[in-house]
Coordinates of C-alpha atoms and ligand atoms in Angstrom, one line a residue:
M1 CA 2.2 -16.2 21.8
S2 CA 2.1 -17.7 25.3
D3 CA -1.0 -17.1 27.4
G4 CA 1.1 -15.6 30.2
R5 CA 1.8 -12.6 27.9
R6 CA -1.9 -12.1 27.0
T7 CA -3.2 -8.7 28.1
Q8 CA -6.8 -7.5 28.2
A9 CA -6.3 -6.1 24.7
H10 CA -5.0 -9.5 23.5
R11 CA -8.2 -11.1 24.5
S12 CA -10.3 -8.6 22.6
D13 CA -12.4 -10.1 19.8
G14 CA -11.7 -7.2 17.6
A15 CA -14.9 -5.3 18.0
L16 CA -12.9 -2.1 18.1
T17 CA -14.6 0.6 16.0
D18 CA -14.0 4.3 15.4
T19 CA -16.4 7.2 15.7
L20 CA -17.9 6.3 12.3
G21 CA -18.4 2.6 13.2
R22 CA -15.4 1.4 11.1
P23 CA -13.5 -1.6 12.5
M24 CA -9.7 -1.7 12.5
R25 CA -9.1 -4.7 10.1
D26 CA -6.0 -3.8 8.1
L27 CA -2.5 -2.6 9.0
R28 CA -0.1 -1.3 6.4
I29 CA 3.5 -1.4 7.7
S30 CA 6.2 0.7 6.0
V31 CA 9.6 -0.9 6.6
T32 CA 11.7 1.8 5.1
D33 CA 11.3 5.4 3.7
R34 CA 14.0 4.7 1.1
C35 CA 13.4 3.6 -2.5
N36 CA 15.5 2.8 -5.6
F37 CA 12.9 4.5 -7.8
R38 CA 12.0 8.1 -8.0
C39 CA 8.5 7.9 -9.3
T40 CA 7.5 11.4 -10.3
Y41 CA 4.2 11.2 -8.5
C42 CA 5.7 9.8 -5.3
M43 CA 9.3 10.7 -4.7
P44 CA 10.2 13.4 -7.3
K45 CA 13.9 14.0 -7.6
E46 CA 13.6 17.7 -7.0
V47 CA 12.5 16.8 -3.4
F48 CA 14.0 13.4 -2.9
G49 CA 17.4 14.2 -4.5
R50 CA 20.9 13.8 -3.2
G51 CA 20.5 16.2 -0.3
F52 CA 17.4 14.6 1.1
E53 CA 17.8 13.3 4.6
F54 CA 16.2 9.9 5.0
L55 CA 15.6 8.3 8.3
D56 CA 18.7 7.1 10.2
R57 CA 18.8 3.3 10.8
S58 CA 18.4 3.9 14.5
E59 CA 15.2 5.8 13.9
I60 CA 13.6 2.9 12.0
L61 CA 11.7 0.2 13.9
S62 CA 13.5 -3.1 14.2
F63 CA 11.9 -6.3 13.0
E64 CA 11.2 -7.2 16.7
E65 CA 9.5 -3.9 17.3
I66 CA 7.4 -4.2 14.2
A67 CA 6.4 -7.8 15.0
R68 CA 5.5 -6.8 18.6
L69 CA 3.2 -4.0 17.4
A70 CA 1.7 -6.3 14.7
R71 CA 0.8 -8.8 17.4
L72 CA -0.9 -6.1 19.4
F73 CA -2.8 -4.9 16.3
V74 CA -3.9 -8.4 15.5
A75 CA -5.2 -8.9 19.0
L76 CA -7.3 -5.8 18.5
G77 CA -8.9 -7.1 15.4
V78 CA -6.5 -6.6 12.5
R79 CA -6.7 -9.5 10.1
K80 CA -4.6 -8.3 7.2
L81 CA -1.0 -7.0 7.1
R82 CA 0.5 -5.3 4.1
I83 CA 4.3 -4.7 4.0
T84 CA 5.2 -1.6 2.1
G85 CA 7.7 1.3 2.0
G86 CA 9.4 3.2 0.3
E87 CA 10.4 0.1 -1.4
P88 CA 10.1 -2.8 1.1
L89 CA 12.5 -5.1 -0.7
V90 CA 15.4 -2.7 -0.2
R91 CA 15.2 -3.3 3.5
K92 CA 17.9 -5.8 4.3
D93 CA 16.6 -9.3 5.2
V94 CA 13.0 -8.3 4.9
E95 CA 12.1 -12.0 4.5
Q96 CA 13.1 -12.4 8.2
L97 CA 10.3 -10.0 9.1
I98 CA 7.9 -11.8 6.9
A99 CA 8.6 -15.0 8.7
M100 CA 8.0 -13.3 12.1
L101 CA 4.7 -11.9 10.9
A102 CA 3.6 -15.1 9.2
A103 CA 3.8 -16.8 12.6
I104 CA 1.2 -14.5 14.2
E105 CA -1.9 -16.4 15.0
G106 CA -5.2 -14.9 13.9
L107 CA -3.9 -13.3 10.7
D108 CA -5.9 -14.0 7.5
D109 CA -3.8 -12.3 5.0
L110 CA -0.1 -11.2 4.7
T111 CA 1.1 -9.4 1.6
V112 CA 3.7 -7.1 0.2
T113 CA 3.5 -4.1 -2.2
T114 CA 6.6 -3.7 -4.2
N115 CA 7.9 -1.9 -7.3
G116 CA 9.1 -5.4 -8.5
S117 CA 12.7 -4.3 -9.1
L118 CA 14.2 -6.8 -6.7
L119 CA 11.5 -9.4 -6.9
K120 CA 13.3 -11.8 -9.3
R121 CA 16.0 -12.2 -6.7
K122 CA 13.7 -12.3 -3.6
A123 CA 10.5 -14.1 -4.6
R124 CA 11.5 -17.5 -3.5
A125 CA 12.9 -16.3 -0.1
L126 CA 9.7 -14.4 0.5
R127 CA 7.5 -17.4 -0.3
N128 CA 9.7 -19.6 1.9
A129 CA 9.3 -17.1 4.7
G130 CA 5.5 -17.5 4.6
L131 CA 4.4 -14.7 2.3
Q132 CA 1.1 -15.7 0.6
R133 CA 0.7 -13.3 -2.2
I134 CA 2.2 -10.0 -3.6
T135 CA 1.2 -6.8 -5.3
V136 CA 3.6 -5.3 -7.9
S137 CA 3.4 -1.8 -9.2
L138 CA 3.9 -1.2 -12.9
D139 CA 2.8 2.0 -14.6
S140 CA 3.3 1.1 -18.2
L141 CA 4.7 -1.5 -20.6
D142 CA 6.0 1.2 -22.8
N143 CA 9.6 1.8 -21.7
D144 CA 9.8 5.4 -22.7
V145 CA 6.7 6.0 -20.5
F146 CA 7.7 3.7 -17.7
K147 CA 11.2 5.1 -17.4
S148 CA 9.9 8.7 -17.5
M149 CA 7.7 7.8 -14.5
N150 CA 10.2 5.8 -12.4
D151 CA 12.9 8.4 -13.3
V152 CA 15.8 5.9 -12.8
D153 CA 15.8 4.4 -16.2
F154 CA 14.3 1.1 -15.0
P155 CA 12.9 -1.1 -17.8
A156 CA 9.4 -2.7 -17.7
E157 CA 10.7 -6.1 -18.7
R158 CA 12.6 -6.4 -15.4
V159 CA 9.4 -5.8 -13.5
L160 CA 7.7 -8.5 -15.7
E161 CA 10.5 -10.9 -14.8
G162 CA 9.9 -10.2 -11.2
I163 CA 6.2 -10.9 -11.6
E164 CA 7.0 -14.2 -13.4
A165 CA 9.4 -15.2 -10.5
A166 CA 6.6 -14.4 -8.0
V167 CA 4.2 -16.6 -9.9
E168 CA 6.7 -19.4 -10.1
A169 CA 7.4 -19.1 -6.4
G170 CA 3.7 -19.5 -5.7
L171 CA 3.0 -16.0 -4.6
S172 CA -0.4 -15.8 -6.2
P173 CA -2.7 -14.3 -7.2
V174 CA -0.3 -11.5 -8.2
K175 CA -2.0 -8.1 -8.4
V176 CA -0.5 -5.3 -10.5
N177 CA -1.0 -1.7 -9.6
M178 CA -0.9 1.0 -12.3
V179 CA -1.2 4.7 -11.2
V180 CA -2.8 6.5 -14.1
K181 CA -1.8 10.1 -14.8
R182 CA -3.4 12.1 -17.6
G183 CA -1.1 12.9 -20.5
V184 CA 1.6 10.7 -19.0
N185 CA 0.6 7.1 -19.2
D186 CA -3.1 7.0 -19.8
H187 CA -2.6 6.2 -23.5
T188 CA -1.0 2.9 -22.4
V189 CA -4.0 1.7 -20.3
L190 CA -5.3 -0.6 -23.0
E191 CA -2.0 -2.1 -23.7
M192 CA -1.7 -3.0 -20.0
A193 CA -5.2 -4.4 -19.9
R194 CA -4.5 -6.6 -23.0
H195 CA -1.2 -7.9 -21.5
F196 CA -2.6 -8.9 -18.1
R197 CA -5.9 -10.2 -19.3
G198 CA -6.1 -14.0 -19.3
R199 CA -2.9 -14.4 -17.2
G200 CA -4.7 -14.7 -13.9
Q201 CA -3.0 -11.5 -12.7
T202 CA -5.4 -8.8 -11.6
L203 CA -4.6 -5.3 -12.9
R204 CA -5.8 -2.5 -10.8
F205 CA -5.9 1.1 -12.0
I206 CA -5.2 3.7 -9.3
E207 CA -6.4 7.3 -9.7
Y208 CA -3.5 9.6 -9.2
M209 CA -3.9 11.0 -5.6
D210 CA -3.0 14.1 -3.8
V211 CA -0.9 12.3 -1.2
G212 CA 1.9 14.2 0.5
N213 CA 2.9 17.7 -0.7
A214 CA 5.8 16.8 -3.0
N215 CA 4.2 15.7 -6.2
G216 CA 2.5 19.0 -7.3
W217 CA -0.9 17.2 -7.7
R218 CA -3.6 18.8 -9.8
L219 CA -7.1 17.5 -10.3
D220 CA -6.6 17.9 -14.1
D221 CA -4.0 15.1 -13.9
V222 CA -6.5 12.6 -12.6
V223 CA -8.1 10.2 -15.1
P224 CA -11.4 9.2 -13.4
A225 CA -11.9 5.5 -12.9
G226 CA -15.2 5.7 -14.9
E227 CA -13.3 6.9 -17.9
I228 CA -10.7 4.1 -17.6
I229 CA -13.5 1.5 -17.4
A230 CA -15.3 3.0 -20.3
R231 CA -12.2 2.9 -22.5
I232 CA -11.4 -0.8 -21.7
N233 CA -15.1 -1.8 -21.9
A234 CA -15.3 -0.4 -25.5
E235 CA -12.7 -3.0 -26.6
M236 CA -13.0 -5.7 -24.0
P237 CA -16.6 -5.8 -22.5
L238 CA -16.7 -5.7 -18.8
E239 CA -19.3 -6.2 -16.0
P240 CA -19.1 -5.2 -12.4
V241 CA -18.5 -7.7 -9.6
G242 CA -19.4 -7.3 -5.9
P243 CA -16.7 -6.7 -3.3
N244 CA -14.9 -9.7 -1.8
Y245 CA -15.2 -8.2 1.7
R246 CA -16.1 -5.0 3.6
G247 CA -13.5 -2.3 3.1
E248 CA -12.1 -3.6 -0.2
V249 CA -10.6 -0.6 -1.8
A250 CA -10.7 -1.7 -5.4
R251 CA -14.0 -1.8 -7.4
R252 CA -14.0 -5.0 -9.3
Y253 CA -15.0 -5.7 -12.9
R254 CA -14.7 -8.9 -14.9
Y255 CA -14.3 -9.5 -18.6
K256 CA -17.5 -10.8 -20.0
D257 CA -15.7 -13.5 -21.9
G258 CA -14.3 -15.0 -18.7
S259 CA -10.7 -13.9 -19.3
G260 CA -10.2 -12.5 -15.9
E261 CA -10.8 -9.3 -13.9
I262 CA -9.5 -5.8 -13.2
G263 CA -10.0 -3.3 -10.5
V264 CA -10.1 0.4 -10.1
I265 CA -9.1 2.3 -7.0
A266 CA -11.0 5.6 -7.3
S267 CA -10.0 7.4 -4.1
V268 CA -10.5 10.8 -5.9
T269 CA -13.7 10.4 -7.8
Q270 CA -15.5 7.7 -5.7
P271 CA -14.1 8.1 -2.2
F272 CA -14.4 5.0 0.0
C273 CA -13.7 6.6 3.4
G274 CA -17.0 5.2 4.8
D275 CA -15.6 1.7 4.6
C276 CA -12.0 2.4 5.5
T277 CA -10.7 -0.1 7.9
R278 CA -7.0 0.7 7.5
A279 CA -4.3 1.8 10.0
R280 CA -0.8 2.7 8.8
L281 CA 2.5 2.4 10.6
S282 CA 5.4 4.4 9.2
A283 CA 9.0 3.2 9.2
E284 CA 9.8 5.3 12.2
G285 CA 6.9 3.9 14.2
R286 CA 4.2 6.5 13.8
L287 CA 0.6 5.4 13.6
Y288 CA -1.5 7.2 11.0
T289 CA -5.2 6.7 10.8
C290 CA -5.6 8.1 7.3
L291 CA -3.4 8.2 4.1
F292 CA -3.9 11.9 4.1
A293 CA -3.1 12.6 7.7
S294 CA -0.7 15.3 8.7
R295 CA 0.1 13.9 12.1
G296 CA 1.0 10.4 13.3
H297 CA 1.0 8.9 16.8
D298 CA 4.4 8.0 18.1
L299 CA 4.5 4.3 19.0
R300 CA 8.2 4.1 18.9
A301 CA 8.4 6.3 22.0
L302 CA 6.2 3.8 23.8
L303 CA 8.2 0.8 22.6
R304 CA 11.5 2.3 23.5
G305 CA 10.2 3.8 26.7
G306 CA 9.7 0.3 28.1
K307 CA 5.9 0.4 28.1
P308 CA 4.2 -3.0 28.6
D309 CA 2.0 -4.6 25.9
G310 CA -1.2 -3.7 27.8
E311 CA -0.4 0.0 27.9
I312 CA 0.5 0.1 24.2
A313 CA -2.6 -1.8 23.3
E314 CA -4.7 0.7 25.3
F315 CA -3.1 3.5 23.4
L316 CA -3.9 1.9 20.0
R317 CA -7.5 1.4 21.2
S318 CA -7.9 5.0 22.3
V319 CA -6.4 6.3 19.0
W320 CA -8.7 4.1 16.9
S321 CA -11.8 4.7 18.9
R322 CA -11.4 8.5 18.5
R323 CA -10.7 8.2 14.7
D324 CA -12.9 10.4 12.5
D325 CA -10.8 10.8 9.3
R326 CA -12.6 11.0 6.0
Y327 CA -10.3 13.2 3.9
S328 CA -11.3 11.9 0.5
E329 CA -14.9 12.6 1.1
L330 CA -14.1 16.1 2.2
R331 CA -11.6 16.8 -0.5
S332 CA -12.1 20.2 -2.0
S333 CA -10.0 22.8 -3.8
A334 CA -8.5 23.7 -0.5
T335 CA -7.4 20.3 0.8
P336 CA -4.5 19.4 -1.5
G337 CA -2.4 22.2 0.0
L338 CA -2.9 20.9 3.6
P339 CA 0.3 19.5 5.2
K340 CA 0.3 15.7 4.8
V341 CA 2.6 12.8 5.3
E342 CA 4.5 11.7 2.2
M343 CA 3.4 8.4 0.5
S344 CA 7.0 7.2 0.7
R345 CA 6.7 7.4 4.5
I346 CA 3.6 5.3 4.9
G347 CA 3.5 3.3 1.7
G348 CA 0.0 3.9 0.3
Ligands
LIG401 C1 4.1 4.2 -2.1 S1 4.2 2.7 -3.0 C2 5.2 1.7 -1.9 C3 5.5 0.3 -2.3 C4 6.4 0.1 -3.5 N1 7.5 1.0 -3.5 C5 5.6 0.3 -4.8 O1 5.8 1.2 -5.5 O2 4.7 -0.6 -5.0 C6 2.6 1.9 -2.9 C7 1.7 2.2 -4.0 O3 1.3 3.6 -4.0 C8 1.2 4.0 -5.3 N2 1.3 5.5 -5.3 C9 2.4 6.3 -4.9 N3 2.1 7.6 -5.1 C10 0.8 7.7 -5.5 C11 -0.1 8.7 -5.8 N4 0.3 10.0 -5.7 N5 -1.3 8.4 -6.3 C12 -1.7 7.1 -6.4 N6 -1.0 6.1 -6.1 C13 0.3 6.3 -5.6 C14 2.3 3.3 -6.0 O4 2.2 3.3 -7.4 C15 2.3 2.0 -5.4 O5 1.4 1.1 -6.1
LIG402 S1 5.7 4.6 -5.8 FE1 6.9 3.0 -4.8 S2 8.6 2.7 -6.3 FE2 7.7 4.6 -6.8 S3 9.0 6.1 -5.7 FE3 7.1 5.6 -4.4 S4 7.9 4.1 -3.0 FE4 9.3 4.1 -4.8

């Protein structure tokens, strides 16, 4: 970026904090609201079926618009970008966006979260574009279970092939996300742990969350992270490890025999709002300051309204400095019914 284009916000050292003293360090960018899976906990077919109206191409931010916003966020202190969706790899030429983002100075980490279905084909291009590492979602190795969750008959082996391609392309360390839903896939937790242990791939168990309003979430469906850890520990002894950095969402554990580590993302039973440093940009350019927010701030209108960088940066600064979200800490029997943005819009 040339100095001539630097605005006051560009020169900021990133000391931007919200009303609870939380700095803005991470930005999750959703590049599409579409997906080739229909995970029952995210895009159930009854809601996201044939008649569902996805965003029109013209409504979605272009790569240039995304990269421009990303530069402004980085100038305000963001150090980590995660590209997500919907399914980010269904967005045409997404590697071109990766290359544009990888070129931003001041970024420490650039990654993608994907369902892995197109990874075998795309891993090399992503790596060549400058992607450093990748997170792949896989909810079970048992095909009956996995297919019942992705609801498009997609086999687990093809996701494993994608993971292998990512490792071969140098996208490591690969992290694997498993959403655990009671009575659906929790009986396959140990099989997953056994498979990924010793491979250098960190498996992270995610408590099923009440994101959006489409998935009919009930607290009874949540398997608490403590229970998952206890089950694994009984067979493969574990010990806790401290966080890598402030705001790390996963609580880390390592196998006592040195065969690797796992993580748990316990947003329901052990909320981590107090350390949440994440902003989220939806595919149509809305800024959300919480995964459970009902309202986003329209950045696309600023971009397409011809606003200069300085004005947009000032808007970002004002939104973050007024931020007071802590949904998971306030979660109660009443909160799941509140209107919230769908996960497929902001990508987790
Ligand atoms: C919304 S997806 C988007 C990226 C990509 N399609 C994927 O599945 O990895 C991001 C992550 O959110 C997780 N997720 C979706 N709905 C969830 C829910 N209700 N509770 C917990 N995690 C969820 C997915 O399993 C995935 O790991
Ligand atoms: S979790 Fe990811 S793969 Fe599954 S429906 Fe949602 S966006 Fe698609």
